[in-house]
PDB file of C-alpha atoms in Angstrom:
ATOM      1  CA  MET A 128     -43.375 -30.721 -69.330  1.00  0.00           C
ATOM      2  CA  LYS A 129     -40.236 -29.534 -70.842  1.00  0.00           C
ATOM      3  CA  HIS A 130     -37.647 -30.623 -73.050  1.00  0.00           C
ATOM      4  CA  LEU A 131     -33.793 -30.913 -73.368  1.00  0.00           C
ATOM      5  CA  TYR A 132     -33.517 -27.890 -76.770  1.00  0.00           C
ATOM      6  CA  GLY A 133     -31.351 -26.648 -79.162  1.00  0.00           C
ATOM      7  CA  VAL A 134     -28.076 -26.551 -76.955  1.00  0.00           C
ATOM      8  CA  THR A 135     -28.384 -28.816 -73.842  1.00  0.00           C
ATOM      9  CA  THR A 136     -23.956 -28.657 -72.056  1.00  0.00           C
ATOM     10  CA  ALA A 137     -22.669 -31.535 -70.357  1.00  0.00           C
ATOM     11  CA  MET A 138     -20.695 -30.525 -67.695  1.00  0.00           C
ATOM     12  CA  VAL A 139     -17.463 -31.382 -67.056  1.00  0.00           C
ATOM     13  CA  THR A 140     -16.964 -31.887 -62.782  1.00  0.00           C
ATOM     14  CA  PRO A 141     -14.569 -29.755 -61.642  1.00  0.00           C
ATOM     15  CA  PHE A 142     -11.913 -31.697 -59.105  1.00  0.00           C
ATOM     16  CA  GLY A 143      -9.315 -30.236 -56.725  1.00  0.00           C
ATOM     17  CA  GLU A 144      -6.009 -31.141 -56.191  1.00  0.00           C
ATOM     18  CA  ASP A 145      -7.576 -33.511 -53.442  1.00  0.00           C
ATOM     19  CA  GLY A 146     -10.019 -34.818 -55.299  1.00  0.00           C
ATOM     20  CA  GLN A 147     -12.671 -33.956 -53.637  1.00  0.00           C
ATOM     21  CA  VAL A 148     -15.478 -31.797 -56.394  1.00  0.00           C
ATOM     22  CA  ASP A 149     -15.179 -28.120 -56.057  1.00  0.00           C
ATOM     23  CA  HIS A 150     -18.248 -26.675 -55.608  1.00  0.00           C
ATOM     24  CA  ASP A 151     -17.379 -22.862 -56.168  1.00  0.00           C
ATOM     25  CA  TRP A 152     -15.707 -24.120 -59.380  1.00  0.00           C
ATOM     26  CA  MET A 153     -19.160 -25.758 -59.882  1.00  0.00           C
ATOM     27  CA  ARG A 154     -20.859 -22.658 -60.247  1.00  0.00           C
ATOM     28  CA  ASP A 155     -18.119 -20.876 -62.060  1.00  0.00           C
ATOM     29  CA  LEU A 156     -19.168 -23.122 -64.838  1.00  0.00           C
ATOM     30  CA  THR A 157     -22.617 -22.882 -64.363  1.00  0.00           C
ATOM     31  CA  GLU A 158     -22.226 -19.423 -64.871  1.00  0.00           C
ATOM     32  CA  PHE A 159     -19.899 -19.287 -67.588  1.00  0.00           C
ATOM     33  CA  LEU A 160     -22.501 -21.292 -69.539  1.00  0.00           C
ATOM     34  CA  ILE A 161     -25.123 -19.076 -69.202  1.00  0.00           C
ATOM     35  CA  SER A 162     -23.325 -16.531 -70.453  1.00  0.00           C
ATOM     36  CA  LYS A 163     -22.115 -18.381 -73.540  1.00  0.00           C
ATOM     37  CA  GLY A 164     -26.053 -18.549 -73.797  1.00  0.00           C
ATOM     38  CA  VAL A 165     -26.479 -22.401 -73.605  1.00  0.00           C
ATOM     39  CA  HIS A 166     -30.301 -23.118 -73.554  1.00  0.00           C
ATOM     40  CA  CYS A 167     -29.806 -26.704 -70.800  1.00  0.00           C
ATOM     41  CA  LEU A 168     -27.518 -27.880 -68.761  1.00  0.00           C
ATOM     42  CA  TYR A 169     -26.661 -31.592 -68.608  1.00  0.00           C
ATOM     43  CA  PRO A 170     -24.641 -32.950 -65.567  1.00  0.00           C
ATOM     44  CA  LEU A 171     -23.261 -35.681 -64.315  1.00  0.00           C
ATOM     45  CA  GLY A 172     -23.318 -37.589 -67.561  1.00  0.00           C
ATOM     46  CA  THR A 173     -20.196 -39.423 -69.438  1.00  0.00           C
ATOM     47  CA  THR A 174     -18.787 -35.897 -69.831  1.00  0.00           C
ATOM     48  CA  GLY A 175     -19.248 -35.092 -65.740  1.00  0.00           C
ATOM     49  CA  GLU A 176     -17.346 -38.634 -64.812  1.00  0.00           C
ATOM     50  CA  MET A 177     -20.636 -39.890 -63.377  1.00  0.00           C
ATOM     51  CA  LEU A 178     -19.458 -43.381 -62.027  1.00  0.00           C
ATOM     52  CA  ARG A 179     -16.568 -41.924 -60.328  1.00  0.00           C
ATOM     53  CA  LEU A 180     -18.466 -40.039 -57.884  1.00  0.00           C
ATOM     54  CA  SER A 181     -21.172 -40.875 -55.172  1.00  0.00           C
ATOM     55  CA  VAL A 182     -24.333 -40.951 -54.969  1.00  0.00           C
ATOM     56  CA  GLN A 183     -24.041 -38.561 -52.026  1.00  0.00           C
ATOM     57  CA  GLU A 184     -21.373 -36.428 -54.354  1.00  0.00           C
ATOM     58  CA  ARG A 185     -23.738 -36.888 -57.320  1.00  0.00           C
ATOM     59  CA  LYS A 186     -25.911 -35.726 -55.322  1.00  0.00           C
ATOM     60  CA  LYS A 187     -24.538 -32.431 -53.821  1.00  0.00           C
ATOM     61  CA  VAL A 188     -23.218 -31.898 -57.301  1.00  0.00           C
ATOM     62  CA  ALA A 189     -26.906 -31.876 -58.502  1.00  0.00           C
ATOM     63  CA  GLU A 190     -27.539 -29.070 -56.281  1.00  0.00           C
ATOM     64  CA  THR A 191     -25.251 -26.822 -56.629  1.00  0.00           C
ATOM     65  CA  VAL A 192     -26.246 -26.601 -60.533  1.00  0.00           C
ATOM     66  CA  VAL A 193     -29.660 -26.294 -60.144  1.00  0.00           C
ATOM     67  CA  LYS A 194     -29.115 -23.317 -57.241  1.00  0.00           C
ATOM     68  CA  ALA A 195     -26.294 -21.993 -59.473  1.00  0.00           C
ATOM     69  CA  ALA A 196     -28.567 -22.693 -62.793  1.00  0.00           C
ATOM     70  CA  ALA A 197     -31.531 -20.099 -60.963  1.00  0.00           C
ATOM     71  CA  ASN A 198     -34.273 -21.102 -63.774  1.00  0.00           C
ATOM     72  CA  ARG A 199     -32.421 -19.084 -66.163  1.00  0.00           C
ATOM     73  CA  VAL A 200     -32.435 -22.013 -68.202  1.00  0.00           C
ATOM     74  CA  THR A 201     -33.208 -25.892 -68.182  1.00  0.00           C
ATOM     75  CA  VAL A 202     -31.392 -28.127 -66.420  1.00  0.00           C
ATOM     76  CA  PHE A 203     -31.800 -31.840 -66.282  1.00  0.00           C
ATOM     77  CA  ILE A 204     -30.145 -34.157 -64.360  1.00  0.00           C
ATOM     78  CA  HIS A 205     -28.324 -37.459 -65.233  1.00  0.00           C
ATOM     79  CA  VAL A 206     -28.911 -39.547 -62.736  1.00  0.00           C
ATOM     80  CA  GLY A 207     -28.219 -43.132 -64.759  1.00  0.00           C
ATOM     81  CA  ALA A 208     -25.845 -44.913 -61.913  1.00  0.00           C
ATOM     82  CA  MET A 209     -24.561 -48.770 -61.490  1.00  0.00           C
ATOM     83  CA  ASN A 210     -27.952 -50.705 -59.624  1.00  0.00           C
ATOM     84  CA  GLN A 211     -30.985 -49.479 -60.118  1.00  0.00           C
ATOM     85  CA  GLU A 212     -31.709 -48.768 -56.566  1.00  0.00           C
ATOM     86  CA  ASP A 213     -29.173 -45.567 -56.600  1.00  0.00           C
ATOM     87  CA  THR A 214     -30.959 -44.246 -60.090  1.00  0.00           C
ATOM     88  CA  ILE A 215     -33.814 -44.571 -58.064  1.00  0.00           C
ATOM     89  CA  GLU A 216     -32.528 -42.316 -55.450  1.00  0.00           C
ATOM     90  CA  LEU A 217     -31.201 -40.168 -57.918  1.00  0.00           C
ATOM     91  CA  ALA A 218     -34.389 -39.627 -59.984  1.00  0.00           C
ATOM     92  CA  ARG A 219     -36.179 -38.563 -56.502  1.00  0.00           C
ATOM     93  CA  HIS A 220     -33.867 -36.554 -55.031  1.00  0.00           C
ATOM     94  CA  ALA A 221     -32.800 -34.815 -58.266  1.00  0.00           C
ATOM     95  CA  HIS A 222     -37.482 -34.100 -58.482  1.00  0.00           C
ATOM     96  CA  GLU A 223     -36.770 -32.854 -54.378  1.00  0.00           C
ATOM     97  CA  ILE A 224     -34.401 -29.990 -55.720  1.00  0.00           C
ATOM     98  CA  GLY A 225     -36.163 -28.646 -58.624  1.00  0.00           C
ATOM     99  CA  ALA A 226     -34.603 -30.100 -61.350  1.00  0.00           C
ATOM    100  CA  ASP A 227     -36.815 -29.450 -64.335  1.00  0.00           C
ATOM    101  CA  GLY A 228     -36.258 -33.259 -65.398  1.00  0.00           C
ATOM    102  CA  VAL A 229     -33.943 -36.481 -65.399  1.00  0.00           C
ATOM    103  CA  GLY A 230     -31.251 -38.365 -67.344  1.00  0.00           C
ATOM    104  CA  VAL A 231     -30.494 -42.004 -67.671  1.00  0.00           C
ATOM    105  CA  VAL A 232     -28.317 -44.036 -69.669  1.00  0.00           C
ATOM    106  CA  THR A 233     -28.579 -47.641 -69.628  1.00  0.00           C
ATOM    107  CA  PRO A 234     -27.785 -50.531 -67.152  1.00  0.00           C
ATOM    108  CA  VAL A 235     -23.860 -50.544 -67.978  1.00  0.00           C
ATOM    109  CA  PHE A 236     -21.185 -52.964 -68.177  1.00  0.00           C
ATOM    110  CA  PHE A 237     -24.156 -56.233 -67.595  1.00  0.00           C
ATOM    111  CA  GLY A 238     -25.494 -57.313 -70.048  1.00  0.00           C
ATOM    112  CA  ALA A 239     -29.649 -56.450 -70.656  1.00  0.00           C
ATOM    113  CA  SER A 240     -31.944 -58.023 -72.822  1.00  0.00           C
ATOM    114  CA  ASP A 241     -34.850 -55.508 -74.265  1.00  0.00           C
ATOM    115  CA  LYS A 242     -37.155 -56.585 -71.588  1.00  0.00           C
ATOM    116  CA  GLU A 243     -34.308 -55.928 -68.659  1.00  0.00           C
ATOM    117  CA  LEU A 244     -33.637 -53.146 -70.602  1.00  0.00           C
ATOM    118  CA  GLU A 245     -37.652 -51.879 -70.522  1.00  0.00           C
ATOM    119  CA  GLU A 246     -38.328 -53.173 -66.873  1.00  0.00           C
ATOM    120  CA  TYR A 247     -35.000 -51.231 -66.089  1.00  0.00           C
ATOM    121  CA  PHE A 248     -36.757 -48.244 -66.863  1.00  0.00           C
ATOM    122  CA  VAL A 249     -40.348 -48.496 -66.161  1.00  0.00           C
ATOM    123  CA  ALA A 250     -38.769 -48.654 -63.287  1.00  0.00           C
ATOM    124  CA  VAL A 251     -37.130 -45.048 -62.817  1.00  0.00           C
ATOM    125  CA  ALA A 252     -39.640 -43.635 -64.841  1.00  0.00           C
ATOM    126  CA  SER A 253     -42.375 -44.517 -62.426  1.00  0.00           C
ATOM    127  CA  SER A 254     -40.199 -43.900 -59.121  1.00  0.00           C
ATOM    128  CA  VAL A 255     -40.633 -40.110 -59.776  1.00  0.00           C
ATOM    129  CA  PRO A 256     -44.308 -38.123 -60.596  1.00  0.00           C
ATOM    130  CA  ALA A 257     -45.852 -39.131 -63.357  1.00  0.00           C
ATOM    131  CA  ASP A 258     -45.171 -35.048 -64.762  1.00  0.00           C
ATOM    132  CA  PHE A 259     -41.172 -35.194 -63.894  1.00  0.00           C
ATOM    133  CA  PRO A 260     -39.837 -35.405 -67.088  1.00  0.00           C
ATOM    134  CA  VAL A 261     -37.302 -38.716 -68.128  1.00  0.00           C
ATOM    135  CA  TYR A 262     -35.106 -38.945 -71.108  1.00  0.00           C
ATOM    136  CA  LEU A 263     -33.401 -42.049 -71.827  1.00  0.00           C
ATOM    137  CA  TYR A 264     -29.677 -42.174 -72.733  1.00  0.00           C
ATOM    138  CA  ASN A 265     -28.531 -44.872 -74.593  1.00  0.00           C
ATOM    139  CA  ILE A 266     -24.617 -44.498 -75.619  1.00  0.00           C
ATOM    140  CA  PRO A 267     -24.187 -48.529 -76.679  1.00  0.00           C
ATOM    141  CA  GLN A 268     -20.149 -47.787 -77.456  1.00  0.00           C
ATOM    142  CA  CYS A 269     -19.730 -46.996 -74.213  1.00  0.00           C
ATOM    143  CA  ALA A 270     -22.347 -48.548 -72.139  1.00  0.00           C
ATOM    144  CA  ALA A 271     -22.743 -52.674 -73.619  1.00  0.00           C
ATOM    145  CA  ASN A 272     -25.983 -52.171 -74.018  1.00  0.00           C
ATOM    146  CA  ASP A 273     -28.091 -50.836 -77.276  1.00  0.00           C
ATOM    147  CA  LEU A 274     -31.740 -49.522 -76.685  1.00  0.00           C
ATOM    148  CA  LYS A 275     -33.376 -50.765 -79.454  1.00  0.00           C
ATOM    149  CA  SER A 276     -36.192 -48.072 -80.770  1.00  0.00           C
ATOM    150  CA  ASP A 277     -39.678 -50.929 -80.026  1.00  0.00           C
ATOM    151  CA  VAL A 278     -38.148 -50.947 -76.647  1.00  0.00           C
ATOM    152  CA  VAL A 279     -38.454 -47.496 -76.503  1.00  0.00           C
ATOM    153  CA  GLN A 280     -41.458 -47.300 -77.665  1.00  0.00           C
ATOM    154  CA  ARG A 281     -42.773 -49.715 -75.598  1.00  0.00           C
ATOM    155  CA  ILE A 282     -41.490 -47.902 -72.410  1.00  0.00           C
ATOM    156  CA  ALA A 283     -42.655 -44.549 -73.729  1.00  0.00           C
ATOM    157  CA  SER A 284     -45.923 -46.408 -73.958  1.00  0.00           C
ATOM    158  CA  ARG A 285     -46.218 -47.132 -70.087  1.00  0.00           C
ATOM    159  CA  CYS A 286     -44.468 -44.348 -68.680  1.00  0.00           C
ATOM    160  CA  LYS A 287     -46.140 -41.041 -70.693  1.00  0.00           C
ATOM    161  CA  ASN A 288     -42.719 -38.732 -67.941  1.00  0.00           C
ATOM    162  CA  VAL A 289     -40.745 -40.441 -71.114  1.00  0.00           C
ATOM    163  CA  ILE A 290     -40.831 -37.885 -73.443  1.00  0.00           C
ATOM    164  CA  GLY A 291     -37.392 -38.472 -75.027  1.00  0.00           C
ATOM    165  CA  ILE A 292     -33.778 -39.750 -75.170  1.00  0.00           C
ATOM    166  CA  LYS A 293     -30.142 -38.607 -76.090  1.00  0.00           C
ATOM    167  CA  TYR A 294     -28.500 -40.941 -78.465  1.00  0.00           C
ATOM    168  CA  SER A 295     -25.541 -41.255 -78.732  1.00  0.00           C
ATOM    169  CA  TYR A 296     -23.922 -43.115 -81.274  1.00  0.00           C
ATOM    170  CA  PRO A 297     -23.272 -42.388 -85.066  1.00  0.00           C
ATOM    171  CA  ASP A 298     -26.279 -43.867 -86.896  1.00  0.00           C
ATOM    172  CA  MET A 299     -28.753 -41.526 -88.600  1.00  0.00           C
ATOM    173  CA  LEU A 300     -31.245 -44.216 -89.630  1.00  0.00           C
ATOM    174  CA  ARG A 301     -31.624 -45.706 -85.943  1.00  0.00           C
ATOM    175  CA  THR A 302     -31.899 -41.555 -85.339  1.00  0.00           C
ATOM    176  CA  ASN A 303     -34.998 -41.142 -87.452  1.00  0.00           C
ATOM    177  CA  GLU A 304     -36.604 -44.253 -85.480  1.00  0.00           C
ATOM    178  CA  TYR A 305     -36.205 -42.882 -82.471  1.00  0.00           C
ATOM    179  CA  LEU A 306     -37.902 -39.640 -84.362  1.00  0.00           C
ATOM    180  CA  ALA A 307     -40.991 -41.384 -84.931  1.00  0.00           C
ATOM    181  CA  VAL A 308     -41.909 -42.766 -81.430  1.00  0.00           C
ATOM    182  CA  ASN A 309     -45.189 -41.513 -79.835  1.00  0.00           C
ATOM    183  CA  GLN A 310     -46.253 -40.903 -83.551  1.00  0.00           C
ATOM    184  CA  GLY A 311     -43.668 -38.436 -84.609  1.00  0.00           C
ATOM    185  CA  THR A 312     -43.695 -36.140 -80.603  1.00  0.00           C
ATOM    186  CA  PHE A 313     -40.263 -38.120 -79.227  1.00  0.00           C
ATOM    187  CA  SER A 314     -38.282 -35.226 -78.622  1.00  0.00           C
ATOM    188  CA  VAL A 315     -34.690 -36.713 -79.551  1.00  0.00           C
ATOM    189  CA  SER A 316     -31.469 -34.984 -78.605  1.00  0.00           C
ATOM    190  CA  HIS A 317     -28.376 -35.904 -80.898  1.00  0.00           C
ATOM    191  CA  GLY A 318     -25.610 -37.111 -78.493  1.00  0.00           C
ATOM    192  CA  THR A 319     -22.919 -36.833 -81.828  1.00  0.00           C
ATOM    193  CA  ASP A 320     -22.379 -33.297 -81.434  1.00  0.00           C
ATOM    194  CA  ARG A 321     -20.757 -34.104 -85.115  1.00  0.00           C
ATOM    195  CA  LEU A 322     -23.867 -34.201 -86.009  1.00  0.00           C
ATOM    196  CA  PHE A 323     -25.508 -31.301 -85.116  1.00  0.00           C
ATOM    197  CA  LEU A 324     -26.504 -29.464 -87.544  1.00  0.00           C
ATOM    198  CA  ALA A 325     -27.622 -33.905 -89.304  1.00  0.00           C
ATOM    199  CA  GLY A 326     -29.524 -33.901 -86.320  1.00  0.00           C
ATOM    200  CA  LEU A 327     -31.842 -30.714 -86.871  1.00  0.00           C
ATOM    201  CA  ALA A 328     -31.906 -31.671 -90.515  1.00  0.00           C
ATOM    202  CA  MET A 329     -34.184 -34.677 -89.097  1.00  0.00           C
ATOM    203  CA  GLY A 330     -36.160 -32.946 -86.795  1.00  0.00           C
ATOM    204  CA  CYS A 331     -34.191 -33.712 -84.184  1.00  0.00           C
ATOM    205  CA  GLU A 332     -34.673 -30.433 -81.081  1.00  0.00           C
ATOM    206  CA  GLY A 333     -31.376 -30.125 -80.709  1.00  0.00           C
ATOM    207  CA  THR A 334     -27.846 -31.639 -79.341  1.00  0.00           C
ATOM    208  CA  VAL A 335     -26.162 -32.934 -75.721  1.00  0.00           C
ATOM    209  CA  SER A 336     -22.934 -32.305 -76.046  1.00  0.00           C
ATOM    210  CA  GLY A 337     -20.053 -32.190 -74.908  1.00  0.00           C
ATOM    211  CA  VAL A 338     -17.663 -30.431 -76.205  1.00  0.00           C
ATOM    212  CA  SER A 339     -19.808 -27.566 -75.962  1.00  0.00           C
ATOM    213  CA  CYS A 340     -19.094 -26.916 -72.991  1.00  0.00           C
ATOM    214  CA  VAL A 341     -15.705 -25.917 -73.169  1.00  0.00           C
ATOM    215  CA  TYR A 342     -16.409 -23.970 -76.756  1.00  0.00           C
ATOM    216  CA  PRO A 343     -20.174 -23.406 -76.490  1.00  0.00           C
ATOM    217  CA  GLU A 344     -19.692 -20.499 -78.846  1.00  0.00           C
ATOM    218  CA  PRO A 345     -19.995 -22.086 -82.212  1.00  0.00           C
ATOM    219  CA  PHE A 346     -22.981 -24.371 -81.186  1.00  0.00           C
ATOM    220  CA  VAL A 347     -25.440 -21.942 -79.433  1.00  0.00           C
ATOM    221  CA  ALA A 348     -23.813 -19.536 -83.623  1.00  0.00           C
ATOM    222  CA  LEU A 349     -25.144 -23.405 -85.345  1.00  0.00           C
ATOM    223  CA  TYR A 350     -28.599 -23.617 -84.325  1.00  0.00           C
ATOM    224  CA  GLN A 351     -29.344 -19.960 -84.058  1.00  0.00           C
ATOM    225  CA  ALA A 352     -28.350 -19.501 -87.727  1.00  0.00           C
ATOM    226  CA  PHE A 353     -30.273 -23.395 -88.676  1.00  0.00           C
ATOM    227  CA  GLN A 354     -33.261 -21.667 -86.523  1.00  0.00           C
ATOM    228  CA  GLU A 355     -33.321 -18.722 -89.107  1.00  0.00           C
ATOM    229  CA  ASN A 356     -33.030 -20.532 -91.654  1.00  0.00           C
ATOM    230  CA  ASP A 357     -29.023 -19.947 -92.958  1.00  0.00           C
ATOM    231  CA  LEU A 358     -27.793 -23.047 -94.033  1.00  0.00           C
ATOM    232  CA  GLN A 359     -24.813 -21.897 -95.353  1.00  0.00           C
ATOM    233  CA  LYS A 360     -24.440 -20.294 -91.905  1.00  0.00           C
ATOM    234  CA  ALA A 361     -25.094 -23.425 -90.116  1.00  0.00           C
ATOM    235  CA  ARG A 362     -22.920 -26.009 -92.541  1.00  0.00           C
ATOM    236  CA  GLU A 363     -19.081 -23.633 -91.934  1.00  0.00           C
ATOM    237  CA  LEU A 364     -20.101 -23.781 -87.863  1.00  0.00           C
ATOM    238  CA  GLN A 365     -20.922 -27.372 -88.212  1.00  0.00           C
ATOM    239  CA  ARG A 366     -17.525 -27.557 -89.539  1.00  0.00           C
ATOM    240  CA  ILE A 367     -15.662 -25.278 -87.362  1.00  0.00           C
ATOM    241  CA  ALA A 368     -17.263 -27.356 -84.305  1.00  0.00           C
ATOM    242  CA  ILE A 369     -16.345 -30.862 -85.941  1.00  0.00           C
ATOM    243  CA  GLN A 370     -12.738 -29.335 -86.300  1.00  0.00           C
ATOM    244  CA  TYR A 371     -13.042 -28.750 -82.216  1.00  0.00           C
ATOM    245  CA  CYS A 372     -14.520 -31.934 -81.707  1.00  0.00           C
ATOM    246  CA  GLU A 373     -11.205 -33.461 -83.430  1.00  0.00           C
ATOM    247  CA  THR A 374      -8.979 -31.372 -81.252  1.00  0.00           C
ATOM    248  CA  LEU A 375     -11.085 -32.461 -77.907  1.00  0.00           C
ATOM    249  CA  LYS A 376     -10.362 -36.224 -79.113  1.00  0.00           C
ATOM    250  CA  ASN A 377     -14.132 -35.984 -79.208  1.00  0.00           C
ATOM    251  CA  GLY A 378     -14.663 -36.706 -75.311  1.00  0.00           C
ATOM    252  CA  SER A 379     -13.118 -39.838 -75.475  1.00  0.00           C
ATOM    253  CA  ASN A 380     -10.918 -38.281 -73.283  1.00  0.00           C
ATOM    254  CA  MET A 381     -12.173 -35.929 -71.000  1.00  0.00           C
ATOM    255  CA  ALA A 382      -8.740 -33.975 -69.631  1.00  0.00           C
ATOM    256  CA  TYR A 383      -8.430 -33.128 -72.768  1.00  0.00           C
ATOM    257  CA  PHE A 384     -12.071 -30.857 -72.238  1.00  0.00           C
ATOM    258  CA  LYS A 385     -10.477 -30.023 -68.725  1.00  0.00           C
ATOM    259  CA  ALA A 386      -6.686 -28.853 -69.960  1.00  0.00           C
ATOM    260  CA  ALA A 387      -8.864 -26.698 -72.559  1.00  0.00           C
ATOM    261  CA  LEU A 388     -11.077 -25.014 -70.124  1.00  0.00           C
ATOM    262  CA  ARG A 389      -8.381 -24.073 -67.625  1.00  0.00           C
ATOM    263  CA  MET A 390      -6.841 -21.848 -71.001  1.00  0.00           C
ATOM    264  CA  ARG A 391      -9.874 -20.038 -72.276  1.00  0.00           C
ATOM    265  CA  GLY A 392      -9.395 -19.359 -67.700  1.00  0.00           C
ATOM    266  CA  ILE A 393     -12.190 -21.973 -66.659  1.00  0.00           C
ATOM    267  CA  GLU A 394     -10.711 -24.230 -63.506  1.00  0.00           C
ATOM    268  CA  VAL A 395     -12.579 -27.052 -63.853  1.00  0.00           C
ATOM    269  CA  GLY A 396      -9.391 -29.073 -61.695  1.00  0.00           C
ATOM    270  CA  ARG A 397      -7.804 -32.190 -62.555  1.00  0.00           C
ATOM    271  CA  MET A 398      -9.344 -35.881 -63.695  1.00  0.00           C
ATOM    272  CA  ARG A 399     -10.512 -38.305 -61.136  1.00  0.00           C
ATOM    273  CA  GLU A 400      -8.046 -41.219 -60.072  1.00  0.00           C
ATOM    274  CA  PRO A 401      -7.016 -43.329 -62.115  1.00  0.00           C
ATOM    275  CA  GLN A 402      -7.427 -41.295 -65.383  1.00  0.00           C
ATOM    276  CA  LEU A 403      -4.569 -38.328 -65.566  1.00  0.00           C
ATOM    277  CA  ASP A 404      -4.341 -35.081 -66.405  1.00  0.00           C
ATOM    278  CA  LEU A 405      -2.230 -34.361 -69.571  1.00  0.00           C
ATOM    279  CA  SER A 406       1.249 -34.040 -70.148  1.00  0.00           C
ATOM    280  CA  ALA A 407       2.536 -30.739 -70.515  1.00  0.00           C
ATOM    281  CA  GLU A 408       3.822 -31.763 -74.215  1.00  0.00           C
ATOM    282  CA  GLU A 409       0.429 -32.726 -74.351  1.00  0.00           C
ATOM    283  CA  LYS A 410      -1.179 -28.974 -72.962  1.00  0.00           C
ATOM    284  CA  ALA A 411       1.139 -27.990 -75.473  1.00  0.00           C
ATOM    285  CA  ALA A 412       0.394 -29.377 -78.329  1.00  0.00           C
ATOM    286  CA  LEU A 413      -3.365 -28.708 -77.713  1.00  0.00           C
ATOM    287  CA  GLN A 414      -2.794 -25.090 -77.037  1.00  0.00           C
ATOM    288  CA  ALA A 415      -1.341 -24.301 -79.512  1.00  0.00           C
ATOM    289  CA  ARG A 416      -3.797 -26.090 -82.051  1.00  0.00           C
ATOM    290  CA  LEU A 417      -6.805 -24.344 -80.201  1.00  0.00           C
ATOM    291  CA  HIS A 418      -5.169 -21.450 -80.923  1.00  0.00           C
ATOM    292  CA  GLN A 419      -4.992 -21.821 -84.705  1.00  0.00           C
ATOM    293  CA  LEU A 420      -8.999 -22.388 -84.639  1.00  0.00           C
ATOM    294  CA  ASP A 421      -9.722 -19.635 -82.335  1.00  0.00           C
ATOM    295  CA  GLU A 422      -7.925 -17.175 -84.907  1.00  0.00           C
ATOM    296  CA  ALA A 423      -9.232 -19.050 -88.177  1.00  0.00           C
ATOM    297  CA  SER A 424     -13.186 -19.053 -87.089  1.00  0.00           C
ATOM    298  CA  LYS A 425     -13.547 -16.184 -84.655  1.00  0.00           C
ATOM    299  CA  GLU A 426     -14.886 -14.235 -87.745  1.00  0.00           C
ATOM    300  CA  VAL A 427     -17.377 -17.118 -88.549  1.00  0.00           C
ATOM    301  CA  VAL A 428     -17.983 -17.938 -84.713  1.00  0.00           C
ATOM    302  CA  TYR A 429     -18.392 -14.505 -82.951  1.00  0.00           C
ATOM    303  CA  GLN A 430     -20.359 -12.508 -85.839  1.00  0.00           C
ATOM    304  CA  SER A 431     -23.237 -15.094 -85.547  1.00  0.00           C
TER     305      SER A 431
END
């Protein structure tokens, strides 16, 4: 079964002025990211505003990305939804259209017990073929539920296609616990962009990164440097990546991602209501800061 590895880019979802998904822009974004050397694509997650899309919209976006990627990179579709039925429907659809696997966030908003979380993930993983990879997704600061390592172990023991987790919280002790699941064979991708190098050093296979949707270059170069055992360069690239993360508000407001992509010549439209786009003043400040970072980092990033 395929794993997430290296730089897995969490993709934004482009919306036109009419508020509808623009699939041409989605294809263009896919091409941009592949051209920059990312290893895997992860549409329809937090970065992709997944809960603002209907099930049918999500299916169409998944189809667009899988078709545009054309087996050139690994594609995992995030399918976590507001209820179990929709999640299962989206997971089955991802398998049917030829995605390489799925990611599934914990149930959101309503609190769930450890047993409820276990049964939820087992139900979703069991709804697709046993050789279709499933990654759990734990982002407790947003989803209101935390997935403990012993629960992960129980899920993985019951479902052999649950092969990994995306962990988007900066707790390295918990990260280490996940790495010990299944006698150390469980795949872990860190979702905290600022800890990409730290995660690699601990044994994570890579990152699932939202900031890399805007600036894939430092992340791809960092992974390459790490693979070549050039830790000095990897550390320098991590510091650069952190500056981009902070400038883009660490993924707390995707309007910054979309504005920055447009500044790079990649049209991704607007935010879906009720979230607002950046003001003219915010855009001007962002552009000035990104110009400074681009100039300061280009020799390191583009000569890697």
